[in-house]
Tab-separated table of C-alpha atoms in Angstrom:
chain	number	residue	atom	x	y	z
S	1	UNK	CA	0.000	0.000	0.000
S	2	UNK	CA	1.141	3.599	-0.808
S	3	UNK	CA	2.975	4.915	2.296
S	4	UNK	CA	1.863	8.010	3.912
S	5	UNK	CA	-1.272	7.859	2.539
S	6	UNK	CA	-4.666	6.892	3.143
S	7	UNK	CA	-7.033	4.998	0.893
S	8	UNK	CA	-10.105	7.017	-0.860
S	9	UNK	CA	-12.807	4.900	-0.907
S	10	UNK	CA	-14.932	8.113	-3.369
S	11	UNK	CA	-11.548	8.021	-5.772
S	12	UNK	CA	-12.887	4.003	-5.606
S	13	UNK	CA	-16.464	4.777	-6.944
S	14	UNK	CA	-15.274	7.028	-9.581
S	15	UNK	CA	-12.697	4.807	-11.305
S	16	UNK	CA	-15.881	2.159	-10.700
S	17	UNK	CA	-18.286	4.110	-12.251
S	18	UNK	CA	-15.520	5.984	-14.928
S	19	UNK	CA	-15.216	1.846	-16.564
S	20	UNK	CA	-19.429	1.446	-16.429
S	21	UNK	CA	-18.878	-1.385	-14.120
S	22	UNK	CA	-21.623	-1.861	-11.053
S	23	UNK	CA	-19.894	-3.439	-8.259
S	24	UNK	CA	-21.169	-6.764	-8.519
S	25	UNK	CA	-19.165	-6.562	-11.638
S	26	UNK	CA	-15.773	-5.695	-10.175
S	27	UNK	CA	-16.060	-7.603	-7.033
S	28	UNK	CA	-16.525	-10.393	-9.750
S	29	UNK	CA	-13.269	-9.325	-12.020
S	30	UNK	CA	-11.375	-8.805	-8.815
S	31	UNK	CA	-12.290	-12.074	-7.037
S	32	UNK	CA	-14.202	-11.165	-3.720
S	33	UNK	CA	-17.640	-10.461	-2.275
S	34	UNK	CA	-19.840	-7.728	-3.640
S	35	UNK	CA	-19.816	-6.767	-0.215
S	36	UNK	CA	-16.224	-6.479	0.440
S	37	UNK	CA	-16.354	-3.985	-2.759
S	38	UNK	CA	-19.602	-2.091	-1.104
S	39	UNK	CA	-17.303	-1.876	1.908
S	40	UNK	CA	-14.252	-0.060	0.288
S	41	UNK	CA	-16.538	2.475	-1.107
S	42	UNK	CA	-18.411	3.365	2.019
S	43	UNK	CA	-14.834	3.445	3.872
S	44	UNK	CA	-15.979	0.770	6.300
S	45	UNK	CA	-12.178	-0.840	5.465
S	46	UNK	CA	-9.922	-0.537	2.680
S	47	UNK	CA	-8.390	-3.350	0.518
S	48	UNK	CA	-5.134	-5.736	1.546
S	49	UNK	CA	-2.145	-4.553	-0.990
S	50	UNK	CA	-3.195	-7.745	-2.558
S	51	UNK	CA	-6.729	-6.373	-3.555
S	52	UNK	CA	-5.675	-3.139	-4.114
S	53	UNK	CA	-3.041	-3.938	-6.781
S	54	UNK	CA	-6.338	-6.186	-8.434
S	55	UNK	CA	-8.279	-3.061	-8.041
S	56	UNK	CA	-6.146	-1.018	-9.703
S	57	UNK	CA	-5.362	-3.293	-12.732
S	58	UNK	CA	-9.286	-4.146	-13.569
S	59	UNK	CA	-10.189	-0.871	-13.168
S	60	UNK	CA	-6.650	0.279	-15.549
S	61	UNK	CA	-5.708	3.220	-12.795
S	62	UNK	CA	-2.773	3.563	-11.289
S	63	UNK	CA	-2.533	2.474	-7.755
S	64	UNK	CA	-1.789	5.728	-6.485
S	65	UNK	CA	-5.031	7.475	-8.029
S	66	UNK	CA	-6.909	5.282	-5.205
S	67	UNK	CA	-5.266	7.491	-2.391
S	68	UNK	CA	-5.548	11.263	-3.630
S	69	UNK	CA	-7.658	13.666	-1.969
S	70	UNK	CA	-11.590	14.103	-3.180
S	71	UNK	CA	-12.214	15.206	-6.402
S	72	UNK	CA	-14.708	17.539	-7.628
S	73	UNK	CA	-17.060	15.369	-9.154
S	74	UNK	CA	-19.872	16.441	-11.468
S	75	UNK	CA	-23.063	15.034	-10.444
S	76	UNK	CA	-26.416	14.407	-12.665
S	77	UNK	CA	-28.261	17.372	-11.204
S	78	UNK	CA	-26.029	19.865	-12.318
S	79	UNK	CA	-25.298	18.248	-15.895
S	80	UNK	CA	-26.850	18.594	-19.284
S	81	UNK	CA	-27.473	15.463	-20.710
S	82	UNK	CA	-29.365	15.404	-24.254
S	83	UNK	CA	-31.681	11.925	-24.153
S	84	UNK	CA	-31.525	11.639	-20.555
S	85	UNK	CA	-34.245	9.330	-20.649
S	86	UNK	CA	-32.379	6.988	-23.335
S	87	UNK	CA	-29.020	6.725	-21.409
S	88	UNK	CA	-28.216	4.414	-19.214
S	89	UNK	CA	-27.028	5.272	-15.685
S	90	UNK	CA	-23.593	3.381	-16.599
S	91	UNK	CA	-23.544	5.375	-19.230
S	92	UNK	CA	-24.252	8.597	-17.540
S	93	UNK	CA	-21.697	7.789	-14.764
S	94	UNK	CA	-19.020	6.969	-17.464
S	95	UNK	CA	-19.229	10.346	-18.990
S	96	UNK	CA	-19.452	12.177	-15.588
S	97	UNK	CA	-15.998	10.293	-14.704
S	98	UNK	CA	-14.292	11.326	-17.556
S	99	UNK	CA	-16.053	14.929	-16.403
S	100	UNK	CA	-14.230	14.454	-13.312
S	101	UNK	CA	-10.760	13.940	-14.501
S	102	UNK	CA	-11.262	16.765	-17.024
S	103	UNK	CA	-12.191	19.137	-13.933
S	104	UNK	CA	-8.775	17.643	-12.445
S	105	UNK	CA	-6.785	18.405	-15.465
S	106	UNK	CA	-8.022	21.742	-15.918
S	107	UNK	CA	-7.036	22.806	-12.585
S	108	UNK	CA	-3.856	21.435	-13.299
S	109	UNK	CA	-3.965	23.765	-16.365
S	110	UNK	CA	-5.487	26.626	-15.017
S	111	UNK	CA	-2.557	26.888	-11.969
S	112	UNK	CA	0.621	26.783	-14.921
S	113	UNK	CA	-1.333	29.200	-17.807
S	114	UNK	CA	-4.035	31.976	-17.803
S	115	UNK	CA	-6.745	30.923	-19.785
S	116	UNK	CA	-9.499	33.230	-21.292
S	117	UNK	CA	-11.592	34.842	-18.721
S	118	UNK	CA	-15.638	33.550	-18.992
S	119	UNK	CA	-18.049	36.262	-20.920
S	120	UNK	CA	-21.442	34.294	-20.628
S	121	UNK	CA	-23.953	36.418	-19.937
S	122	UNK	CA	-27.626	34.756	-18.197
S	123	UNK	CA	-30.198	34.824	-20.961
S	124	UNK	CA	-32.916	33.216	-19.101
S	125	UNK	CA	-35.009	36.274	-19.129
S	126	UNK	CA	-34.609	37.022	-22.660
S	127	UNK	CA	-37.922	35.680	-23.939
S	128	UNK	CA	-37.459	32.892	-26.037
S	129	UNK	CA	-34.325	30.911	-27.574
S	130	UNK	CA	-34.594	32.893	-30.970
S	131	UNK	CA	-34.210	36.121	-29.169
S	132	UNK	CA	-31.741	34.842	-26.812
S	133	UNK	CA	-29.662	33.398	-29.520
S	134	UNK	CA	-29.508	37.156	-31.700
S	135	UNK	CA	-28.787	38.645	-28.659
S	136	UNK	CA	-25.831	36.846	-27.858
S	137	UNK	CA	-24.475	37.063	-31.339
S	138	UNK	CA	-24.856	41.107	-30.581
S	139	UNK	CA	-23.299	40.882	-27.550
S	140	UNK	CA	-20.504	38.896	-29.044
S	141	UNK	CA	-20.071	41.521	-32.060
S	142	UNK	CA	-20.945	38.057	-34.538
S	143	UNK	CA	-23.795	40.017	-36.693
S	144	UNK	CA	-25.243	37.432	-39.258
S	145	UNK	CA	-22.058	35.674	-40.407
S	146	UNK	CA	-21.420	32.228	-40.527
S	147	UNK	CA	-19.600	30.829	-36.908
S	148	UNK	CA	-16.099	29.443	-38.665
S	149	UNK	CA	-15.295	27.398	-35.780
S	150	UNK	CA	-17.450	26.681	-32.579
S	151	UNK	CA	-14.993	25.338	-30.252
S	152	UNK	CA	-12.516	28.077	-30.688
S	153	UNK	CA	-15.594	30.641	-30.478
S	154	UNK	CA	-16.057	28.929	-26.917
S	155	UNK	CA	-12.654	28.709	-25.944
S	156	UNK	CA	-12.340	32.449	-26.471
S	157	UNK	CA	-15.112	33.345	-24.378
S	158	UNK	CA	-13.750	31.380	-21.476
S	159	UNK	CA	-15.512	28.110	-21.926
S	160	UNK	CA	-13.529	24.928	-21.055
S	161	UNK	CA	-14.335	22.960	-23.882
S	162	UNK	CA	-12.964	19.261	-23.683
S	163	UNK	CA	-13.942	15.726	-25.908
S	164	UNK	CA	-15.625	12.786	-24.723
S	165	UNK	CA	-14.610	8.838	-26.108
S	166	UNK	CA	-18.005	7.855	-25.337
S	167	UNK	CA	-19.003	5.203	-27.739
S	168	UNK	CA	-22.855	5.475	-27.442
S	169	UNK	CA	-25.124	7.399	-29.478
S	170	UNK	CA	-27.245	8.445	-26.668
S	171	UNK	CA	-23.880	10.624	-24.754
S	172	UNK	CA	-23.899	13.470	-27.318
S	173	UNK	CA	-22.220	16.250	-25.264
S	174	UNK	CA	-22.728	17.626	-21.997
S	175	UNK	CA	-22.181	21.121	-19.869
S	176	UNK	CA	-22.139	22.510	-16.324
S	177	UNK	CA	-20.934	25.007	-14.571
S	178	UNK	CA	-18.601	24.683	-11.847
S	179	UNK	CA	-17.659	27.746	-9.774
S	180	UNK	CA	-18.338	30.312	-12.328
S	181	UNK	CA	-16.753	28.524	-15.131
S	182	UNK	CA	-18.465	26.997	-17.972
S	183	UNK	CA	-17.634	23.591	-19.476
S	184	UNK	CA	-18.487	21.687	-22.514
S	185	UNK	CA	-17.813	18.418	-23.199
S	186	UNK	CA	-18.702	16.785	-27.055
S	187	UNK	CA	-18.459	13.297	-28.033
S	188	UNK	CA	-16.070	12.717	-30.895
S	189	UNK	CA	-17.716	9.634	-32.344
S	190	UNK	CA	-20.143	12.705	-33.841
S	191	UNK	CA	-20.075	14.045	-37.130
S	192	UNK	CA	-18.198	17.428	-37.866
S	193	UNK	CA	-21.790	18.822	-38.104
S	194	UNK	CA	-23.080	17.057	-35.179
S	195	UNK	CA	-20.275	17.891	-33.102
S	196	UNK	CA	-20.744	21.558	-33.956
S	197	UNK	CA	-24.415	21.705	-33.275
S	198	UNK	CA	-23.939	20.359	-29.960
S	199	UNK	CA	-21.519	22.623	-29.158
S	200	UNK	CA	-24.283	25.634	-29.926
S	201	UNK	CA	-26.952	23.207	-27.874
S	202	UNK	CA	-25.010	22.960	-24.947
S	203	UNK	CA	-23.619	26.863	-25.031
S	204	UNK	CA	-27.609	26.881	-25.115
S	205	UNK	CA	-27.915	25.674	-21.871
S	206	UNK	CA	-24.831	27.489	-20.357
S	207	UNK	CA	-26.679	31.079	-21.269
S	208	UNK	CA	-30.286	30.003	-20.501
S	209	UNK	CA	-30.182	27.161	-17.937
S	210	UNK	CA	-27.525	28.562	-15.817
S	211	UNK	CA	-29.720	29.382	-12.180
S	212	UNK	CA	-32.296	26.630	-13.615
S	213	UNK	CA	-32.320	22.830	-14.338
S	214	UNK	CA	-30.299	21.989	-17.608
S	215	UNK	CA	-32.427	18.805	-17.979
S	216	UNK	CA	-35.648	18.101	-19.108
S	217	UNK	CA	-37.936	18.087	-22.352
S	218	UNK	CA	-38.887	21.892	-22.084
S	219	UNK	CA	-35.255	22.745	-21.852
S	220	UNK	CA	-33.905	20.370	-24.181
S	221	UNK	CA	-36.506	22.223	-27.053
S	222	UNK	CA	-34.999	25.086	-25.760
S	223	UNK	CA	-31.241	24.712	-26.047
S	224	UNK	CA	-32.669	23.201	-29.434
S	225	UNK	CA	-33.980	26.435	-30.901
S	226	UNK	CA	-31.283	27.967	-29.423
S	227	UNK	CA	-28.342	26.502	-31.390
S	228	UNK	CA	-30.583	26.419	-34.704
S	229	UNK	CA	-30.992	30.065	-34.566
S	230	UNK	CA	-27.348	30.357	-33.436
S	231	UNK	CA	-25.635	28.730	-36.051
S	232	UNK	CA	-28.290	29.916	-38.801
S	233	UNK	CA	-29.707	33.268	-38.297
S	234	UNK	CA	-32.984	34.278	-39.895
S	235	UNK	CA	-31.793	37.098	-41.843
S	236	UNK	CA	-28.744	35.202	-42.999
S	237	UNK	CA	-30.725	31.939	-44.139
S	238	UNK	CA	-33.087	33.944	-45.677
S	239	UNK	CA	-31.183	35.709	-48.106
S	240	UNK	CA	-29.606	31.763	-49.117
S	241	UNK	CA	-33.077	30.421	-48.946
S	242	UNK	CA	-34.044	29.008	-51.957
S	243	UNK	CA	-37.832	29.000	-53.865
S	244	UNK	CA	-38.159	24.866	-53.982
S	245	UNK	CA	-35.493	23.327	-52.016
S	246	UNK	CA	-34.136	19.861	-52.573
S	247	UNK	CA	-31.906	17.461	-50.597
S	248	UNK	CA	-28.760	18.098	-53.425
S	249	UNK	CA	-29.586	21.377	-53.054
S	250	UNK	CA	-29.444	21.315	-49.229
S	251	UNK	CA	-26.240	19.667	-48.884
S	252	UNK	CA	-24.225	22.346	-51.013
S	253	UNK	CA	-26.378	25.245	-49.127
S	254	UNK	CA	-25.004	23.655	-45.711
S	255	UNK	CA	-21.791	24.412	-46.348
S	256	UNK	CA	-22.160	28.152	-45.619
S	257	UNK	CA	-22.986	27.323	-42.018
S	258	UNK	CA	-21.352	24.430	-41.488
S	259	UNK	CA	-24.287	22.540	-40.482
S	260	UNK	CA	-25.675	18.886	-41.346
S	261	UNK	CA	-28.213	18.860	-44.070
S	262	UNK	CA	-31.259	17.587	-41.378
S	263	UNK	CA	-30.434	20.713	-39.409
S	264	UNK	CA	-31.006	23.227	-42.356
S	265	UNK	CA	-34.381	21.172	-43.301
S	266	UNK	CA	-35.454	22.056	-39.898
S	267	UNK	CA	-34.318	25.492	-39.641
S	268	UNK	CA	-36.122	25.781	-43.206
S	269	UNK	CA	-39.012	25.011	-42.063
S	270	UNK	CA	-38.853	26.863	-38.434
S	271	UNK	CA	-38.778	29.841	-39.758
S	272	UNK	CA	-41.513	29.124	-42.499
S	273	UNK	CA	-39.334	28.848	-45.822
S	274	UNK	CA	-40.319	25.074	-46.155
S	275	UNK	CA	-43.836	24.253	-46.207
S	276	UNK	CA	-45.019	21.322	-43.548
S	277	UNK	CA	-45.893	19.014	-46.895
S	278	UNK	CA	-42.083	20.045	-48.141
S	279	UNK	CA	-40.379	19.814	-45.159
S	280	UNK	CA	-41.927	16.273	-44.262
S	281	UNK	CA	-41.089	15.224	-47.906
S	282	UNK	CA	-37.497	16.461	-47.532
S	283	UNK	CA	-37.229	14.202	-44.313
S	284	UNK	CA	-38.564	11.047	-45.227
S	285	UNK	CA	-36.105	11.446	-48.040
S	286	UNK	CA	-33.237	12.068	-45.825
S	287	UNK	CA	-34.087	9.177	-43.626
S	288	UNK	CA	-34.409	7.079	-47.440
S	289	UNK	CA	-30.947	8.331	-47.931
S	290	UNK	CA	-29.153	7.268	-44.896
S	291	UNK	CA	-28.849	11.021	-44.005
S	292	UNK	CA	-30.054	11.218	-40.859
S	293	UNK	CA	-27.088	8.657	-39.575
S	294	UNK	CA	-24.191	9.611	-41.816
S	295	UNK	CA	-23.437	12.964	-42.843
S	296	UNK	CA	-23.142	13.754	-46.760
S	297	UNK	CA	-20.155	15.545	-47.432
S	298	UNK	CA	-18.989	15.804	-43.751
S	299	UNK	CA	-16.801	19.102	-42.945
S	300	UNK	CA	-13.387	19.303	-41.030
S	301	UNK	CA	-13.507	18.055	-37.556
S	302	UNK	CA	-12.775	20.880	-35.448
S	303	UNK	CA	-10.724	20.682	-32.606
S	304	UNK	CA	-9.471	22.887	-29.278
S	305	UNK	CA	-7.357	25.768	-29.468
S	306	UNK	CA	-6.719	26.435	-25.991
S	307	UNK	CA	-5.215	22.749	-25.612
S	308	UNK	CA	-2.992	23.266	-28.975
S	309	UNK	CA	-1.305	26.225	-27.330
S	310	UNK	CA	-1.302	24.777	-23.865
S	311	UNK	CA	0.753	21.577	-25.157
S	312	UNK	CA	3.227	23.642	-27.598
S	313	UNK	CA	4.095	25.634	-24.361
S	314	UNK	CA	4.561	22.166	-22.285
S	315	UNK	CA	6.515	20.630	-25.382
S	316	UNK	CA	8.728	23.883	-24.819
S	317	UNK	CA	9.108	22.941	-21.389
S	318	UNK	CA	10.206	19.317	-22.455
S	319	UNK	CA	6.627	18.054	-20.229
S	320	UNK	CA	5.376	14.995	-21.903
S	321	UNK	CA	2.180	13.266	-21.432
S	322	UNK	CA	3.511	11.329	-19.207
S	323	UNK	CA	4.510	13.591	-16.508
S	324	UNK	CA	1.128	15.068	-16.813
S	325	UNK	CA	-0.511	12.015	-15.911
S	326	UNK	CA	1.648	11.059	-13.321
S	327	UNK	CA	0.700	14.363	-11.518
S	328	UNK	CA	-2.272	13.482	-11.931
S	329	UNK	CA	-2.557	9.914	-11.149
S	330	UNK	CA	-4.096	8.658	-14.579
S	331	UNK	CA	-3.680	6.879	-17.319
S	332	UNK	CA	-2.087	8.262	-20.186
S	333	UNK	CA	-5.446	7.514	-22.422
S	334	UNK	CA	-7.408	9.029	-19.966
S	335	UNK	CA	-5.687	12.566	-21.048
S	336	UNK	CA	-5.963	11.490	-24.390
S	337	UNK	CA	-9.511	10.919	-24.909
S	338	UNK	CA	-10.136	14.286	-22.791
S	339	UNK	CA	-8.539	16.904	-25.702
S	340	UNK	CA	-9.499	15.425	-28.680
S	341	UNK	CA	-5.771	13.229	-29.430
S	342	UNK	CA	-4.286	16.729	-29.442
S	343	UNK	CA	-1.921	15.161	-26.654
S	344	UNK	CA	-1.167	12.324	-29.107
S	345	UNK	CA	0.876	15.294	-31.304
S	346	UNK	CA	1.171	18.164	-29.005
S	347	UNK	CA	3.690	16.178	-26.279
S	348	UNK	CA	5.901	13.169	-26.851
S	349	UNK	CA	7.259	11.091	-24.744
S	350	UNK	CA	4.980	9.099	-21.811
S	351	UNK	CA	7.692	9.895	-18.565
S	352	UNK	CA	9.405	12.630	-17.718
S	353	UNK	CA	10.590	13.156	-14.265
S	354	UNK	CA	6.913	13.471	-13.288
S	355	UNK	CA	7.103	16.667	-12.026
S	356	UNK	CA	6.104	20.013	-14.386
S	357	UNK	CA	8.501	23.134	-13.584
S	358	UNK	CA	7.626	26.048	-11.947
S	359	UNK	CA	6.890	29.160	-14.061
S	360	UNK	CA	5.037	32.436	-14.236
S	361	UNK	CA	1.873	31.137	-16.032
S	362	UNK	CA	1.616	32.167	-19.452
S	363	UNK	CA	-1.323	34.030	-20.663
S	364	UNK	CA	-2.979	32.192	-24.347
S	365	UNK	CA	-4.754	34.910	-26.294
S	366	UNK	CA	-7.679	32.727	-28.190
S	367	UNK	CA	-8.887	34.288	-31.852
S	368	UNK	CA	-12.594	33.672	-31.718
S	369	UNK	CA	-14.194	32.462	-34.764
């Protein structure tokens, strides 16, 4: 057992809950009693060295994570979950893990580099998500123009924006805010368009959900609405609109916003372009096509550009990977599938001395999109 240091039976639950398993299941893969597993977590007695270096390999964390201090820990109540009702709760607790270690990593970020400063204002009382959504473009000095890039649009408004390796169609993204910092988190198994619209749906939630519940049908339409008028504004799809729309037609028009072609159709027909004959025609071919699955002519994957500089900095530094995570207590892939492979090219090199120097923290100026 680590010397010095006491076991953490909640840094337990989270590395349970971060691999989906229940603890029948890793009392199983470990070889003991449910109930001796039920016991570490409530802190009742910790695991023999024997158990704990089984723990630690079924559960692929280092043995060390198991006796850090609490973590923050994002819970449901405070997280935006799109099809809530379809997820699983392993699912749900998988994601909110890997929201956990992202929390952990940004700190680690936030104490070595000065990132952007948050400029979300609350929207809640603005009316509706149409009005909401035209008065944060004001705000923002965007006007009608396309959004080039969503993530580095967030980034420079002080949104943490970080990926999520969730292989399950029902974890699109999620936010919270924690302190009075926003956070994003998108699932890269998406679609460039995908990816970006859930970006806009969950910024959605950060402006008009923040003092309310995130979750829930009514808010879900609303952080809906929100990113469709976001990404395409009225005026802007308007003067593009054209006089009998078809789905070829579509998927060049999408282009100018970036967007998927099942996105447009709706936004079409939302703000009355599309008729609800044509715009239930138009779907029922899209969902003939394969559309609404796979995107037709899918656009560049964007990525983070607060992360980009963070880890040219580090490489400066000669701080790999490696001696991030071993700060930290993680596996390498946990980093990995947090900033969207970025480590993968950014840093080289999986141990350094395991320690990051001390510095005066640099200050990364973010061009918004």
């Amino acid at each position: 057992m680590i010397a010095s240091r006491l076991f953490n039976p909640s840094r337990l639950t989270l590395a349970r809950k971060r691999r989906g398993l229940t603890m029948i299941k890793l009392a199983t893969a470990v070889g003991v009693e449910p109930r001796s597993v039920s016991a570490y977590e409530k802190g009742e007695f910790g695991p023999d060295d024997s158990r704990m270096a089984s723990l630690a390999s079924v559960l692929k964390f280092p043995q060390a994570f198991f006796f850090g201090d609490d973590l923050d820990e994002p819970t449901p109540d405070i997280a935006s979950f799109r099809a809530l009702s379809k997820m699983t709760a392993g699912q749900r607790d998988t994601a909110l893990g890997a929201g956990a270690i992202a929390l952990m990593l940004n700190a680690w970020i936030e104490a070595r580099f000065e990132l952007p400063s948050p400029d979300l204002p609350d929207l809640s009382r603005e009316g509706n998500p149409e009005a909401a959504a035209h008065a944060l473009r004001q705000q923002w000095a965007l006007g009608e123009l396309p959004i080039k890039n969503m993530i580095h649009l967030l980034e420079a408004k002080g949104v943490r924006v970080f990926s999520l390796s969730v292989d399950a169609a029902e974890v699109d993204a999620f936010s919270m805010w924690r302190q009075r910092t926003p956070f994003v988190f998108l699932n890269t198994k998406k679609s460039a368009e995908h990816s970006r619209f859930d970006a806009a749906h969950e910024l959605g939630h950060l402006v008009l959900h923040r003092h309310g519940s995130p979750q829930g049908r009514e808010a879900e339409r609303e952080a809906n609405a929100f990113a469709s008028a976001f990404l395409m504004p009225r005026a802007s799809v308007l003067a593009y609109a054209p006089r009998m729309a078809t789905i070829d037609h579509l998927i060049k028009l999408k282009k100018i916003w970036s967007v998927s072609v099942a996105a447009l159709t709706y936004r079409l027909h939302s703000i009355g372009v599309l008729s609800d004959w044509h715009y239930q025609s138009l779907y029922i071919e899209l969902s003939s096509r394969g559309y609404r699955k796979s995107e037709p002519d899918e656009g560049q994957r964007e990525t983070s550009q607060v992360l980009q500089k963070v880890f040219a900095a580090l490489r400066d530094e000669s701080i790999s990977r490696g001696d991030i995570a071993g700060e930290l207590c993680v596996p390498v892939e946990e980093l990995d599938q947090l900033v969207f492979g970025l480590a993968l090219t950014g840093l080289s090199g999986g141990g350094g001395n395991g320690s990051a120097r001390t510095r005066k923290p640099p200050q990364l100026h973010v061009v918004s999109s």
